[in-house]
Amino acid sequence: MSVVTWVRRKSRLATMINERGGVSIGAALKQAEANLAPMRDEGMAVINARLKELTAIRSEDGPTDDRVERAYHASSAILDAASPFEIAHVSKAAHNLCEIADNHQAGREFDWRVVDVHVGAMTLLMSLPTDATAARDQVLAGLYQVAEKKGVEHKA
Amino acid sequence: MSGVGEALRSSAVVNLSKAVVMVVDDEPFSLALTVQSLSGFGAQTKFACANAAEALNILKDEIVDLMVIDCEMPEVDGYDLVKQLRSAKNEPNSYVPVIMTAGHVKKSKVHKARDCGANFLVTKPFSPATLLERIVWAARDSRPFLQAGDYFGPDRRFRDDGPPSSGERRWNGSSATTSAEPKTGNPS
């Protein structure tokens, strides 16, 4: 029989957050955005490096499962780097590739064409003008179709 | 001020200036994004760690008030780091509010994410607003800590009905039954 023990305690953070001084939520978010803005170029460089890595992994020899895992991590890094910079479509494309890689079953073949398609799509998404929302949506819809064909249940 | 599950009001004030913050992320750029966001909130990151081993080593000697941990890391991942932190029974660090961040949660790790003992999981796209909201929620998190079998962490139920007063109930979907003990520790 398992015993369930309950412990109620207040964290130091709970006390600190209410202390005098501090900053308003609005000002805090404004400052955080200002801190992140200069990191955009570095973020783009990380994304481009990871796109190259994906292309390299796709072309390599070696155990499939290991390469798929590395492709997953490269795609996850793109998702990390893209997410704060209002390039949501690139984040979603990277997430889609993570879903496909995560859906891979160990010991089975992997269709590396999906990596080509996603690298091409993410490169295109980054080059489209900011107001080309319809074109971005169309690219993303195509990627979701690829994922569905690979057995991923897409949660749009 | 907002409670857990509520959106933040722009005019509400938070003071994170004294908080000792640790961020753990193996991706340097992702770690820098988190640190810069926290800095905007007025919280300085005292410990920026590239892996779980480094974090656990620091936690032996230093008291921290907030941890932001990436889920996917090589060797010891973020879930196992939180599990080790909680089970170490190293007060007060074992009770520290923990926010986990994830770009994508693998299907095979959904249960680990649920069972590791973190307060909240932030999935990306990352935004400072979401991170700050979860920090405030974590500070406001009044859920008791629960020790049940292998699990030690905040009660995974958000509705606070308190512990069952008596009797037995099913645990974890298995046929084993559990008995609840009275609350221990200091009521907040």
Coordinates of C-alpha atoms in Angstrom, one line a residue:
Chain A
M1 CA 0.0 0.0 0.0
S2 CA 1.4 3.4 -1.0
V3 CA 1.3 6.2 1.5
V4 CA 0.5 9.7 0.3
T5 CA 2.1 12.5 2.3
W6 CA 1.1 16.1 1.8
V7 CA 3.4 19.0 2.6
R8 CA 2.2 22.6 2.4
R9 CA 4.9 25.3 2.3
K10 CA 5.3 28.7 0.9
S11 CA 8.3 29.3 -1.4
R12 CA 10.7 32.1 -0.9
L13 CA 9.7 33.3 -4.3
A14 CA 6.1 33.7 -3.1
T15 CA 7.3 36.2 -0.5
M16 CA 9.8 38.0 -2.6
I17 CA 7.5 38.7 -5.5
N18 CA 5.3 40.9 -3.3
E19 CA 8.0 42.9 -1.7
R20 CA 8.2 46.7 -2.1
G21 CA 9.8 47.9 -5.3
G22 CA 9.9 45.8 -8.4
V23 CA 8.5 46.5 -11.9
S24 CA 5.1 46.5 -13.5
I25 CA 4.2 43.6 -15.8
G26 CA 3.9 45.9 -18.7
A27 CA 7.3 47.5 -18.2
A28 CA 8.9 44.0 -17.5
L29 CA 7.6 42.7 -20.8
K30 CA 8.7 45.8 -22.7
Q31 CA 12.2 45.5 -21.3
A32 CA 12.4 41.8 -22.1
E33 CA 11.4 42.4 -25.7
A34 CA 14.0 45.2 -25.9
N35 CA 16.6 42.8 -24.5
L36 CA 15.7 40.1 -27.1
A37 CA 15.5 42.4 -30.1
P38 CA 19.3 42.6 -30.6
M39 CA 19.5 38.8 -30.6
R40 CA 17.5 38.4 -33.7
D41 CA 20.5 38.3 -36.1
E42 CA 22.1 35.7 -33.9
G43 CA 18.9 33.7 -33.9
M44 CA 18.8 33.8 -37.7
A45 CA 22.4 32.6 -37.8
V46 CA 21.5 29.7 -35.5
I47 CA 18.6 28.7 -37.7
N48 CA 20.7 28.8 -40.9
A49 CA 23.5 26.7 -39.2
R50 CA 20.9 24.1 -38.1
L51 CA 19.3 24.0 -41.6
K52 CA 22.8 23.2 -43.0
E53 CA 23.2 20.6 -40.3
L54 CA 19.9 19.0 -41.3
T55 CA 21.0 18.8 -44.9
A56 CA 24.3 17.3 -43.8
I57 CA 22.6 14.7 -41.6
R58 CA 20.3 13.8 -44.5
S59 CA 23.3 13.1 -46.8
E60 CA 25.4 11.1 -44.3
D61 CA 25.8 7.4 -44.0
G62 CA 25.3 5.8 -40.6
P63 CA 22.6 4.2 -38.5
T64 CA 19.2 5.6 -39.4
D65 CA 17.9 5.9 -35.8
D66 CA 20.9 7.9 -34.8
R67 CA 20.5 10.3 -37.7
V68 CA 16.8 10.7 -37.1
E69 CA 17.5 11.6 -33.5
R70 CA 20.1 14.2 -34.6
A71 CA 17.6 15.6 -37.1
Y72 CA 15.1 15.9 -34.3
H73 CA 17.5 17.8 -32.1
A74 CA 18.5 20.1 -35.0
S75 CA 14.9 20.8 -35.7
S76 CA 14.2 21.4 -32.0
A77 CA 17.1 23.9 -32.0
I78 CA 15.5 25.8 -34.9
L79 CA 12.2 25.9 -33.0
D80 CA 14.0 27.3 -30.0
A81 CA 15.8 30.0 -31.9
A82 CA 12.9 31.0 -34.1
S83 CA 10.2 31.2 -31.5
P84 CA 10.8 34.7 -30.0
F85 CA 11.3 36.6 -33.2
E86 CA 7.8 36.7 -34.8
I87 CA 8.8 34.1 -37.3
A88 CA 6.1 31.7 -36.1
H89 CA 5.8 29.9 -39.4
V90 CA 9.4 28.8 -39.2
S91 CA 8.7 27.6 -35.6
K92 CA 5.7 25.7 -36.8
A93 CA 7.6 24.1 -39.7
A94 CA 10.4 23.0 -37.3
H95 CA 7.8 21.6 -34.9
N96 CA 6.3 19.7 -37.7
L97 CA 9.6 18.1 -38.5
C98 CA 10.1 17.2 -34.8
E99 CA 6.7 15.5 -34.9
I100 CA 7.7 13.4 -38.0
A101 CA 11.1 12.5 -36.5
D102 CA 9.5 11.6 -33.1
N103 CA 7.0 9.4 -35.0
H104 CA 9.9 7.4 -36.5
Q105 CA 9.9 3.8 -35.3
A106 CA 13.3 2.4 -34.3
G107 CA 14.8 0.0 -36.8
R108 CA 12.6 1.2 -39.6
E109 CA 13.6 3.1 -42.7
F110 CA 13.1 6.9 -42.6
D111 CA 11.9 8.9 -45.6
W112 CA 14.7 11.6 -45.8
R113 CA 12.8 13.5 -48.4
V114 CA 10.7 15.0 -45.6
V115 CA 13.9 16.7 -44.3
D116 CA 14.6 18.1 -47.8
V117 CA 11.0 19.4 -48.0
H118 CA 11.2 21.0 -44.5
V119 CA 14.6 22.6 -45.1
G120 CA 13.4 24.0 -48.4
A121 CA 10.2 25.2 -46.8
M122 CA 11.9 26.9 -43.8
T123 CA 14.4 28.6 -46.1
L124 CA 11.5 29.9 -48.2
L125 CA 9.5 31.0 -45.1
M126 CA 12.5 33.1 -43.9
S127 CA 12.9 34.8 -47.3
L128 CA 9.2 35.7 -47.8
P129 CA 8.2 39.3 -47.2
T130 CA 6.7 39.9 -43.8
D131 CA 3.2 40.6 -45.2
A132 CA 3.1 37.4 -47.2
T133 CA 0.9 35.6 -44.7
A134 CA -1.2 33.7 -47.2
A135 CA 1.9 32.3 -48.9
R136 CA 3.3 31.3 -45.5
D137 CA 0.1 29.6 -44.6
Q138 CA 0.2 27.7 -47.9
V139 CA 3.7 26.5 -47.3
L140 CA 2.8 25.4 -43.8
A141 CA -0.3 23.6 -45.0
G142 CA 1.8 21.6 -47.4
L143 CA 4.1 20.6 -44.6
Y144 CA 1.2 19.5 -42.5
Q145 CA 0.0 17.3 -45.4
V146 CA 3.4 15.7 -45.5
A147 CA 3.2 15.0 -41.8
E148 CA -0.2 13.5 -42.1
K149 CA 1.0 11.2 -44.8
K150 CA 3.8 10.1 -42.4
G151 CA 1.2 9.2 -39.8
V152 CA 1.4 12.3 -37.7
E153 CA -1.8 13.4 -36.2
H154 CA -1.6 17.1 -36.7
K155 CA -3.0 19.5 -34.1
A156 CA -3.2 22.8 -35.9
Chain B
M1 CA -2.0 40.4 -8.9
S2 CA -3.0 37.4 -10.9
G3 CA -3.5 33.9 -9.5
V4 CA -2.6 30.6 -11.0
G5 CA -4.4 30.2 -14.4
E6 CA -5.2 33.9 -14.7
A7 CA -3.8 36.2 -17.3
L8 CA -1.4 38.9 -16.0
R9 CA -2.5 42.5 -15.6
S10 CA -0.2 45.0 -17.2
S11 CA -0.3 47.3 -14.2
A12 CA 0.4 44.6 -11.6
V13 CA 3.9 44.8 -10.0
V14 CA 6.3 42.0 -9.4
N15 CA 9.6 42.1 -7.6
L16 CA 12.1 39.4 -8.7
S17 CA 15.2 41.5 -7.9
K18 CA 16.2 39.4 -4.9
A19 CA 15.4 36.0 -6.4
V20 CA 18.3 33.6 -6.9
V21 CA 17.6 32.2 -10.4
M22 CA 19.1 29.2 -12.1
V23 CA 18.6 28.5 -15.8
V24 CA 19.6 25.1 -17.2
D25 CA 19.8 24.6 -21.0
D26 CA 22.3 22.8 -23.2
E27 CA 21.6 25.2 -26.2
P28 CA 23.7 28.3 -25.6
F29 CA 21.4 30.6 -27.7
S30 CA 18.3 29.3 -26.0
L31 CA 19.8 29.8 -22.6
A32 CA 20.8 33.3 -23.5
L33 CA 17.2 34.0 -24.6
T34 CA 15.9 32.9 -21.3
V35 CA 18.5 34.9 -19.3
Q36 CA 17.8 38.0 -21.3
S37 CA 14.0 37.7 -20.8
L38 CA 14.5 37.2 -17.1
S39 CA 16.8 40.2 -17.0
G40 CA 13.9 42.2 -18.5
F41 CA 11.7 41.1 -15.6
G42 CA 14.3 42.4 -13.1
A43 CA 15.6 38.9 -12.3
Q44 CA 19.3 38.3 -12.6
T45 CA 20.3 34.8 -13.4
K46 CA 23.0 33.8 -10.9
F47 CA 23.5 30.3 -12.2
A48 CA 23.4 29.6 -16.0
C49 CA 24.2 25.9 -16.4
A50 CA 24.8 24.0 -19.6
N51 CA 23.8 20.6 -18.2
A52 CA 22.1 18.8 -15.3
A53 CA 25.4 17.7 -13.6
E54 CA 26.6 21.2 -13.3
A55 CA 23.2 22.3 -11.9
L56 CA 23.0 19.5 -9.4
N57 CA 26.5 20.2 -8.2
I58 CA 25.6 23.9 -7.5
L59 CA 22.4 22.9 -5.8
K60 CA 24.3 21.0 -3.2
D61 CA 25.7 24.2 -1.8
E62 CA 23.5 27.1 -3.0
I63 CA 19.9 28.0 -2.3
V64 CA 17.9 29.0 -5.4
D65 CA 14.5 30.6 -5.5
L66 CA 13.5 29.8 -9.1
M67 CA 14.6 27.3 -11.8
V68 CA 14.0 27.4 -15.5
I69 CA 15.0 24.1 -17.1
D70 CA 15.0 22.9 -20.7
C71 CA 13.4 19.5 -21.1
E72 CA 15.6 18.1 -23.8
M73 CA 19.2 17.8 -22.8
P74 CA 21.8 15.1 -23.5
E75 CA 22.7 12.5 -20.8
V76 CA 20.5 13.7 -17.9
D77 CA 17.5 15.4 -19.4
G78 CA 15.5 18.1 -17.7
Y79 CA 12.8 15.7 -16.4
D80 CA 15.4 13.6 -14.6
L81 CA 17.1 16.7 -13.3
V82 CA 13.8 17.8 -11.6
K83 CA 13.2 14.3 -10.4
Q84 CA 16.6 14.2 -8.8
L85 CA 16.2 17.7 -7.3
R86 CA 12.8 16.8 -5.8
S87 CA 14.0 13.4 -4.4
A88 CA 17.2 14.8 -3.0
K89 CA 15.3 16.1 0.1
N90 CA 17.7 19.0 0.2
E91 CA 15.7 21.7 1.8
P92 CA 14.7 24.3 0.6
N93 CA 15.9 23.5 -2.9
S94 CA 13.8 20.4 -3.2
Y95 CA 10.7 22.6 -3.0
V96 CA 11.9 25.3 -5.4
P97 CA 9.5 26.5 -8.1
V98 CA 10.5 24.9 -11.4
I99 CA 9.4 25.9 -14.8
M100 CA 10.3 23.7 -17.7
T101 CA 10.6 24.8 -21.3
A102 CA 10.2 22.6 -24.3
G103 CA 10.1 23.2 -28.0
H104 CA 8.6 19.8 -28.6
V105 CA 7.7 17.1 -26.1
K106 CA 8.4 13.6 -27.4
K107 CA 5.5 11.2 -27.2
S108 CA 7.7 8.9 -25.2
K109 CA 8.4 11.6 -22.6
V110 CA 4.9 12.9 -21.9
H111 CA 4.6 10.7 -18.8
K112 CA 8.1 11.9 -17.7
A113 CA 6.9 15.5 -18.1
R114 CA 3.9 14.8 -16.0
D115 CA 5.6 12.8 -13.3
C116 CA 8.9 14.7 -12.8
G117 CA 7.6 17.2 -10.3
A118 CA 7.9 20.5 -12.1
N119 CA 5.4 23.2 -11.3
F120 CA 4.8 24.2 -15.0
L121 CA 5.8 23.4 -18.5
V122 CA 6.1 26.1 -21.1
T123 CA 6.0 24.9 -24.6
K124 CA 7.4 27.1 -27.4
P125 CA 6.9 29.3 -29.4
F126 CA 8.6 31.1 -26.5
S127 CA 7.4 34.5 -25.5
P128 CA 8.5 36.6 -22.6
A129 CA 4.8 37.1 -21.7
T130 CA 4.3 33.4 -21.3
L131 CA 7.4 32.9 -19.3
L132 CA 6.6 35.8 -16.9
E133 CA 3.1 34.5 -16.5
R134 CA 4.3 31.1 -15.5
I135 CA 6.8 32.6 -13.1
V136 CA 4.0 34.5 -11.4
W137 CA 1.9 31.4 -11.4
A138 CA 4.8 29.4 -9.8
A139 CA 5.1 32.0 -7.1
R140 CA 1.4 31.9 -6.5
D141 CA 1.3 28.1 -6.7
S142 CA -0.4 27.0 -3.5
R143 CA -0.7 23.4 -4.3
P144 CA 0.8 21.2 -1.6
F145 CA 3.8 19.0 -2.3
L146 CA 2.8 15.4 -2.6
Q147 CA 4.9 12.3 -1.8
A148 CA 3.2 9.3 -3.3
G149 CA 5.2 6.3 -4.4
D150 CA 7.9 7.5 -6.8
Y151 CA 6.4 11.0 -7.2
F152 CA 7.4 14.0 -5.2
G153 CA 6.3 17.4 -6.4
P154 CA 3.3 19.7 -6.5
D155 CA -0.1 18.1 -6.5
R156 CA -0.8 17.5 -10.1
R157 CA -4.5 18.4 -9.6
F158 CA -5.0 22.2 -9.8
R159 CA -8.3 22.2 -7.9
D160 CA -7.4 22.2 -4.3
D161 CA -9.8 19.8 -2.6
G162 CA -7.1 18.9 0.0
P163 CA -6.2 15.4 0.7
P164 CA -8.8 12.7 1.1
S165 CA -9.9 12.7 4.7
S166 CA -10.1 8.9 5.1
G167 CA -10.6 5.7 3.3
E168 CA -8.8 4.3 0.3
R169 CA -8.6 5.3 -3.3
R170 CA -7.1 3.9 -6.5
W171 CA -3.7 5.2 -7.3
N172 CA -2.1 5.6 -10.7
G173 CA -4.6 3.5 -12.5
S174 CA -3.3 0.3 -10.9
S175 CA -5.3 -1.9 -8.6
A176 CA -3.1 -0.9 -5.6
T177 CA -4.9 1.2 -3.0
T178 CA -3.5 4.1 -1.0
S179 CA -4.3 5.7 2.2
A180 CA -3.9 9.4 2.7
E181 CA -2.1 10.7 5.7
P182 CA -2.9 14.0 7.4
K183 CA -1.2 17.1 6.0
T184 CA 2.3 17.7 7.4
G185 CA 4.3 20.8 7.5
N186 CA 3.1 24.4 7.9
P187 CA -0.2 25.4 6.3
S188 CA 0.4 28.5 4.2

